[in-house]
């Protein structure tokens, strides 16, 4: 399907600042921000709630045929809907993230399902999408690809602050261990592993303030005539 809209891909490991930067970028431009991780997390939540064995292909086929995943925007904020229920907050927990990370690396059925949904939901929109495989798989021809990175320590501190702000309890050492495991899984899985696209611009956010990262990306967008 021809797609004349502009696509910005932002990839990187958990906690590298992807969503913060992508949201702020969308607010400064007229682009729609899409957090693809929310779809994987909602799928992870459904699997946990329904005790589905992620190695049972028949159960997964039935899931992808019967479950409806959708995104909607309220006051510019993305909400993820699982069979019509808004599960945005439930899906943000570390547990839902860990389940999402462990299942998407083993199931081609789930991966294809969510890749198709991500593309369908973005058709006709100028979009900033963040995730792990946006520049490599979802939008291989994206107009701009950014790979955000940061040290595991910095990312763990950020995740703790984010969870506390959402009213969840969070222990730094636990989160650091979870982030390290998640990095390993995301980078070493067979299906769509997290890796930099060869044409991505790498920005390390460990010591860079949000505004500097934003400024750099906006400069790149201007250089390419995207804003
Ligand atoms: O970005 P996040 O932490 O909310 O994503 C949760 C998990 O979903 C992450 O560990 C890996 C997976 N994911 C993915 O495989 N591909 C994406 N495009 C986005 C997320």
mmCIF file of C-alpha atoms and ligand atoms in Angstrom:
data_model
loop_
_atom_site.group_PDB
_atom_site.id
_atom_site.type_symbol
_atom_site.label_atom_id
_atom_site.label_comp_id
_atom_site.label_asym_id
_atom_site.label_seq_id
_atom_site.Cartn_x
_atom_site.Cartn_y
_atom_site.Cartn_z
ATOM 1 C CA UNK A 1 0.000 0.000 0.000
ATOM 2 C CA UNK A 2 1.531 3.394 -0.924
ATOM 3 C CA UNK A 3 2.237 5.504 2.126
ATOM 4 C CA UNK A 4 3.242 9.096 1.523
ATOM 5 C CA UNK A 5 3.314 10.042 5.162
ATOM 6 C CA UNK A 6 6.489 10.644 7.123
ATOM 7 C CA UNK A 7 7.861 7.913 9.359
ATOM 8 C CA UNK A 8 10.348 8.485 12.166
ATOM 9 C CA UNK A 9 11.690 5.323 13.817
ATOM 10 C CA UNK A 10 13.125 5.462 17.336
ATOM 11 C CA UNK A 11 14.657 2.250 18.624
ATOM 12 C CA UNK A 12 16.755 1.366 21.622
ATOM 13 C CA UNK A 13 16.835 -0.661 24.829
ATOM 14 C CA UNK A 14 14.347 -0.371 27.673
ATOM 15 C CA UNK A 15 14.716 2.941 29.543
ATOM 16 C CA UNK A 16 16.949 4.674 26.995
ATOM 17 C CA UNK A 17 14.472 7.561 26.893
ATOM 18 C CA UNK A 18 12.633 6.547 23.726
ATOM 19 C CA UNK A 19 9.112 7.305 24.924
ATOM 20 C CA UNK A 20 10.042 10.565 26.701
ATOM 21 C CA UNK A 21 11.830 11.835 23.614
ATOM 22 C CA UNK A 22 9.245 10.563 21.135
ATOM 23 C CA UNK A 23 6.367 12.155 23.114
ATOM 24 C CA UNK A 24 8.158 15.494 23.365
ATOM 25 C CA UNK A 25 9.027 15.370 19.680
ATOM 26 C CA UNK A 26 5.403 14.684 18.764
ATOM 27 C CA UNK A 27 4.315 17.633 20.920
ATOM 28 C CA UNK A 28 6.753 19.938 19.078
ATOM 29 C CA UNK A 29 5.697 18.729 15.639
ATOM 30 C CA UNK A 30 2.324 17.680 14.285
ATOM 31 C CA UNK A 31 3.328 14.009 14.287
ATOM 32 C CA UNK A 32 1.445 11.218 16.053
ATOM 33 C CA UNK A 33 3.445 9.320 18.674
ATOM 34 C CA UNK A 34 2.986 5.560 18.704
ATOM 35 C CA UNK A 35 4.489 3.466 21.514
ATOM 36 C CA UNK A 36 4.684 0.005 19.947
ATOM 37 C CA UNK A 37 5.825 -1.566 23.253
ATOM 38 C CA UNK A 38 2.319 -0.962 24.644
ATOM 39 C CA UNK A 39 0.925 -3.471 22.131
ATOM 40 C CA UNK A 40 3.459 -6.126 23.185
ATOM 41 C CA UNK A 41 2.805 -5.411 26.856
ATOM 42 C CA UNK A 42 -0.976 -5.691 26.376
ATOM 43 C CA UNK A 43 -0.448 -9.036 24.613
ATOM 44 C CA UNK A 44 1.773 -10.110 27.534
ATOM 45 C CA UNK A 45 -0.950 -9.095 29.965
ATOM 46 C CA UNK A 46 -3.581 -11.132 28.091
ATOM 47 C CA UNK A 47 -1.303 -14.204 28.072
ATOM 48 C CA UNK A 48 -0.687 -13.914 31.825
ATOM 49 C CA UNK A 49 -4.328 -13.272 32.699
ATOM 50 C CA UNK A 50 -5.484 -16.251 30.633
ATOM 51 C CA UNK A 51 -2.646 -18.639 31.562
ATOM 52 C CA UNK A 52 -1.779 -19.206 27.923
ATOM 53 C CA UNK A 53 1.256 -21.358 27.286
ATOM 54 C CA UNK A 54 3.391 -19.221 24.903
ATOM 55 C CA UNK A 55 4.759 -22.374 23.278
ATOM 56 C CA UNK A 56 1.247 -23.620 22.407
ATOM 57 C CA UNK A 57 0.833 -22.469 18.805
ATOM 58 C CA UNK A 58 -2.856 -23.427 18.584
ATOM 59 C CA UNK A 59 -3.635 -21.299 21.637
ATOM 60 C CA UNK A 60 -1.678 -18.384 20.171
ATOM 61 C CA UNK A 61 -3.454 -18.701 16.808
ATOM 62 C CA UNK A 62 -6.781 -18.601 18.581
ATOM 63 C CA UNK A 63 -5.612 -15.585 20.573
ATOM 64 C CA UNK A 64 -4.562 -13.548 17.524
ATOM 65 C CA UNK A 65 -7.821 -14.398 15.745
ATOM 66 C CA UNK A 66 -10.062 -13.472 18.642
ATOM 67 C CA UNK A 67 -8.339 -10.756 20.616
ATOM 68 C CA UNK A 68 -8.600 -7.123 19.549
ATOM 69 C CA UNK A 69 -5.652 -4.835 20.255
ATOM 70 C CA UNK A 70 -6.098 -1.163 19.484
ATOM 71 C CA UNK A 71 -4.683 2.255 20.296
ATOM 72 C CA UNK A 72 -6.627 5.425 20.864
ATOM 73 C CA UNK A 73 -5.587 8.943 21.758
ATOM 74 C CA UNK A 74 -7.139 10.999 24.552
ATOM 75 C CA UNK A 75 -5.865 14.588 24.755
ATOM 76 C CA UNK A 76 -2.903 13.459 22.675
ATOM 77 C CA UNK A 77 -2.055 10.621 25.112
ATOM 78 C CA UNK A 78 -1.907 7.088 23.728
ATOM 79 C CA UNK A 79 -4.107 4.479 25.427
ATOM 80 C CA UNK A 80 -3.879 0.761 24.643
ATOM 81 C CA UNK A 81 -7.108 -1.213 24.434
ATOM 82 C CA UNK A 82 -7.318 -4.959 24.967
ATOM 83 C CA UNK A 83 -10.704 -6.189 23.753
ATOM 84 C CA UNK A 84 -11.999 -2.655 24.308
ATOM 85 C CA UNK A 85 -10.658 -2.357 27.885
ATOM 86 C CA UNK A 86 -8.105 0.393 28.553
ATOM 87 C CA UNK A 87 -5.132 -1.538 30.001
ATOM 88 C CA UNK A 88 -2.513 1.221 29.620
ATOM 89 C CA UNK A 89 -1.569 1.363 33.305
ATOM 90 C CA UNK A 90 -1.767 -2.398 33.973
ATOM 91 C CA UNK A 91 0.451 -3.034 30.957
ATOM 92 C CA UNK A 92 3.190 -0.660 32.209
ATOM 93 C CA UNK A 93 4.206 -2.882 35.154
ATOM 94 C CA UNK A 94 7.647 -4.513 35.134
ATOM 95 C CA UNK A 95 5.930 -7.929 35.116
ATOM 96 C CA UNK A 96 3.926 -7.227 31.942
ATOM 97 C CA UNK A 97 7.128 -5.883 30.324
ATOM 98 C CA UNK A 98 9.069 -9.018 31.244
ATOM 99 C CA UNK A 99 6.337 -11.317 29.896
ATOM 100 C CA UNK A 100 6.151 -9.245 26.695
ATOM 101 C CA UNK A 101 9.898 -9.447 26.231
ATOM 102 C CA UNK A 102 10.030 -13.212 26.811
ATOM 103 C CA UNK A 103 7.132 -14.133 24.501
ATOM 104 C CA UNK A 104 7.763 -11.916 21.497
ATOM 105 C CA UNK A 105 11.190 -13.457 21.020
ATOM 106 C CA UNK A 106 9.807 -16.975 20.731
ATOM 107 C CA UNK A 107 6.536 -16.637 18.851
ATOM 108 C CA UNK A 108 6.447 -15.742 15.165
ATOM 109 C CA UNK A 109 2.648 -15.791 15.360
ATOM 110 C CA UNK A 110 2.552 -13.045 17.974
ATOM 111 C CA UNK A 111 5.288 -11.061 16.317
ATOM 112 C CA UNK A 112 3.562 -11.027 12.926
ATOM 113 C CA UNK A 113 0.242 -10.127 14.561
ATOM 114 C CA UNK A 114 1.686 -7.085 16.333
ATOM 115 C CA UNK A 115 3.865 -6.016 13.393
ATOM 116 C CA UNK A 116 0.729 -5.985 11.176
ATOM 117 C CA UNK A 117 -1.288 -4.041 13.775
ATOM 118 C CA UNK A 118 1.521 -1.479 14.219
ATOM 119 C CA UNK A 119 1.689 -0.873 10.467
ATOM 120 C CA UNK A 120 -2.101 -0.733 10.018
ATOM 121 C CA UNK A 121 -2.519 1.781 12.841
ATOM 122 C CA UNK A 122 0.110 4.061 11.313
ATOM 123 C CA UNK A 123 -1.193 4.216 7.734
ATOM 124 C CA UNK A 124 -1.865 7.766 6.546
ATOM 125 C CA UNK A 125 -0.284 9.402 9.611
ATOM 126 C CA UNK A 126 2.943 11.328 10.030
ATOM 127 C CA UNK A 127 4.261 9.133 12.771
ATOM 128 C CA UNK A 128 6.990 8.830 15.377
ATOM 129 C CA UNK A 129 7.070 5.205 16.468
ATOM 130 C CA UNK A 130 9.332 3.801 19.159
ATOM 131 C CA UNK A 131 10.245 0.197 19.885
ATOM 132 C CA UNK A 132 12.972 -2.351 19.173
ATOM 133 C CA UNK A 133 12.544 -3.159 15.486
ATOM 134 C CA UNK A 134 10.951 -0.048 14.014
ATOM 135 C CA UNK A 135 13.908 0.937 11.828
ATOM 136 C CA UNK A 136 14.870 -2.638 10.987
ATOM 137 C CA UNK A 137 11.478 -4.347 10.439
ATOM 138 C CA UNK A 138 8.374 -2.152 10.780
ATOM 139 C CA UNK A 139 9.578 0.843 8.736
ATOM 140 C CA UNK A 140 12.730 -0.233 6.879
ATOM 141 C CA UNK A 141 12.305 2.857 4.667
ATOM 142 C CA UNK A 142 11.682 5.327 7.503
ATOM 143 C CA UNK A 143 12.565 8.947 6.694
ATOM 144 C CA UNK A 144 14.689 9.139 9.836
ATOM 145 C CA UNK A 145 15.953 6.379 12.119
ATOM 146 C CA UNK A 146 17.261 7.133 15.587
ATOM 147 C CA UNK A 147 18.852 4.605 17.936
ATOM 148 C CA UNK A 148 18.828 5.840 21.534
ATOM 149 C CA UNK A 149 21.177 4.192 23.991
ATOM 150 C CA UNK A 150 22.135 4.689 27.668
ATOM 151 C CA UNK A 151 24.011 2.728 30.331
ATOM 152 C CA UNK A 152 22.028 0.026 32.202
ATOM 153 C CA UNK A 153 22.517 1.906 35.538
ATOM 154 C CA UNK A 154 21.039 5.135 34.199
ATOM 155 C CA UNK A 155 18.151 3.241 32.588
ATOM 156 C CA UNK A 156 17.341 1.374 35.821
ATOM 157 C CA UNK A 157 17.197 4.664 37.776
ATOM 158 C CA UNK A 158 14.833 6.119 35.185
ATOM 159 C CA UNK A 159 12.523 3.075 35.284
ATOM 160 C CA UNK A 160 12.335 3.220 39.100
ATOM 161 C CA UNK A 161 11.293 6.888 38.947
ATOM 162 C CA UNK A 162 8.703 6.123 36.257
ATOM 163 C CA UNK A 163 7.143 3.248 38.230
ATOM 164 C CA UNK A 164 7.081 5.242 41.477
ATOM 165 C CA UNK A 165 5.353 8.107 39.638
ATOM 166 C CA UNK A 166 2.695 5.615 38.513
ATOM 167 C CA UNK A 167 2.160 4.545 42.128
ATOM 168 C CA UNK A 168 3.963 1.168 41.884
ATOM 169 C CA UNK A 169 6.635 -0.029 44.304
ATOM 170 C CA UNK A 170 10.074 -0.340 42.747
ATOM 171 C CA UNK A 171 13.435 -1.554 44.063
ATOM 172 C CA UNK A 172 16.541 -0.344 42.193
ATOM 173 C CA UNK A 173 18.443 -3.652 42.411
ATOM 174 C CA UNK A 174 15.469 -5.664 41.178
ATOM 175 C CA UNK A 175 14.864 -3.250 38.314
ATOM 176 C CA UNK A 176 18.564 -3.237 37.368
ATOM 177 C CA UNK A 177 18.537 -7.051 37.210
ATOM 178 C CA UNK A 178 15.311 -7.046 35.181
ATOM 179 C CA UNK A 179 16.696 -4.473 32.737
ATOM 180 C CA UNK A 180 19.909 -6.454 32.255
ATOM 181 C CA UNK A 181 17.934 -9.648 31.606
ATOM 182 C CA UNK A 182 15.572 -7.827 29.255
ATOM 183 C CA UNK A 183 18.498 -6.334 27.298
ATOM 184 C CA UNK A 184 20.013 -9.764 26.913
ATOM 185 C CA UNK A 185 16.719 -11.275 25.727
ATOM 186 C CA UNK A 186 15.844 -8.380 23.413
ATOM 187 C CA UNK A 187 19.292 -8.402 21.780
ATOM 188 C CA UNK A 188 19.756 -12.153 21.519
ATOM 189 C CA UNK A 189 16.357 -13.463 20.519
ATOM 190 C CA UNK A 190 16.001 -15.114 17.129
ATOM 191 C CA UNK A 191 13.024 -13.088 15.951
ATOM 192 C CA UNK A 192 13.523 -9.358 15.283
ATOM 193 C CA UNK A 193 16.300 -8.808 17.858
ATOM 194 C CA UNK A 194 17.016 -5.292 19.064
ATOM 195 C CA UNK A 195 19.767 -3.945 16.854
ATOM 196 C CA UNK A 196 20.733 -0.679 15.251
ATOM 197 C CA UNK A 197 19.619 -0.260 11.675
ATOM 198 C CA UNK A 198 22.724 0.386 9.555
ATOM 199 C CA UNK A 199 21.347 3.811 8.590
ATOM 200 C CA UNK A 200 20.261 4.827 12.133
ATOM 201 C CA UNK A 201 21.725 7.855 13.902
ATOM 202 C CA UNK A 202 22.943 6.750 17.352
ATOM 203 C CA UNK A 203 22.430 9.102 20.315
ATOM 204 C CA UNK A 204 23.675 8.124 23.799
ATOM 205 C CA UNK A 205 21.321 9.704 26.346
ATOM 206 C CA UNK A 206 23.222 8.652 29.537
ATOM 207 C CA UNK A 207 24.603 12.146 30.107
ATOM 208 C CA UNK A 208 22.514 14.196 27.726
ATOM 209 C CA UNK A 209 19.606 16.277 28.923
ATOM 210 C CA UNK A 210 16.300 15.636 27.226
ATOM 211 C CA UNK A 211 16.349 19.070 25.549
ATOM 212 C CA UNK A 212 19.714 18.398 23.921
ATOM 213 C CA UNK A 213 18.492 15.073 22.512
ATOM 214 C CA UNK A 214 15.342 16.759 21.226
ATOM 215 C CA UNK A 215 17.331 19.581 19.657
ATOM 216 C CA UNK A 216 19.573 17.100 17.858
ATOM 217 C CA UNK A 217 16.631 15.122 16.455
ATOM 218 C CA UNK A 218 14.809 18.279 15.373
ATOM 219 C CA UNK A 219 17.983 19.388 13.565
ATOM 220 C CA UNK A 220 18.109 16.046 11.766
ATOM 221 C CA UNK A 221 14.420 16.387 10.829
ATOM 222 C CA UNK A 222 15.035 19.897 9.477
ATOM 223 C CA UNK A 223 18.125 18.767 7.518
ATOM 224 C CA UNK A 224 15.960 16.128 5.838
ATOM 225 C CA UNK A 225 13.075 18.502 5.158
ATOM 226 C CA UNK A 226 10.696 16.610 7.459
ATOM 227 C CA UNK A 227 9.586 19.672 9.460
HETATM 228 O O1 LIG B 1 9.424 -0.583 25.122
HETATM 229 P P1 LIG B 1 8.809 -1.461 26.209
HETATM 230 O O2 LIG B 1 9.746 -1.730 27.334
HETATM 231 O O3 LIG B 1 7.482 -0.944 26.643
HETATM 232 O O4 LIG B 1 8.532 -2.885 25.487
HETATM 233 C C1 LIG B 1 8.145 -4.037 26.201
HETATM 234 C C2 LIG B 1 8.710 -5.275 25.540
HETATM 235 O O5 LIG B 1 8.090 -5.467 24.255
HETATM 236 C C3 LIG B 1 10.215 -5.213 25.246
HETATM 237 O O6 LIG B 1 10.981 -5.882 26.219
HETATM 238 C C4 LIG B 1 10.393 -5.920 23.951
HETATM 239 C C5 LIG B 1 9.053 -5.888 23.303
HETATM 240 N N1 LIG B 1 8.996 -5.012 22.125
HETATM 241 C C6 LIG B 1 9.407 -5.531 20.936
HETATM 242 O O7 LIG B 1 9.849 -6.672 20.877
HETATM 243 N N2 LIG B 1 9.321 -4.797 19.795
HETATM 244 C C7 LIG B 1 8.861 -3.531 19.840
HETATM 245 N N3 LIG B 1 8.779 -2.820 18.708
HETATM 246 C C8 LIG B 1 8.450 -2.965 21.076
HETATM 247 C C9 LIG B 1 8.540 -3.737 22.219
#
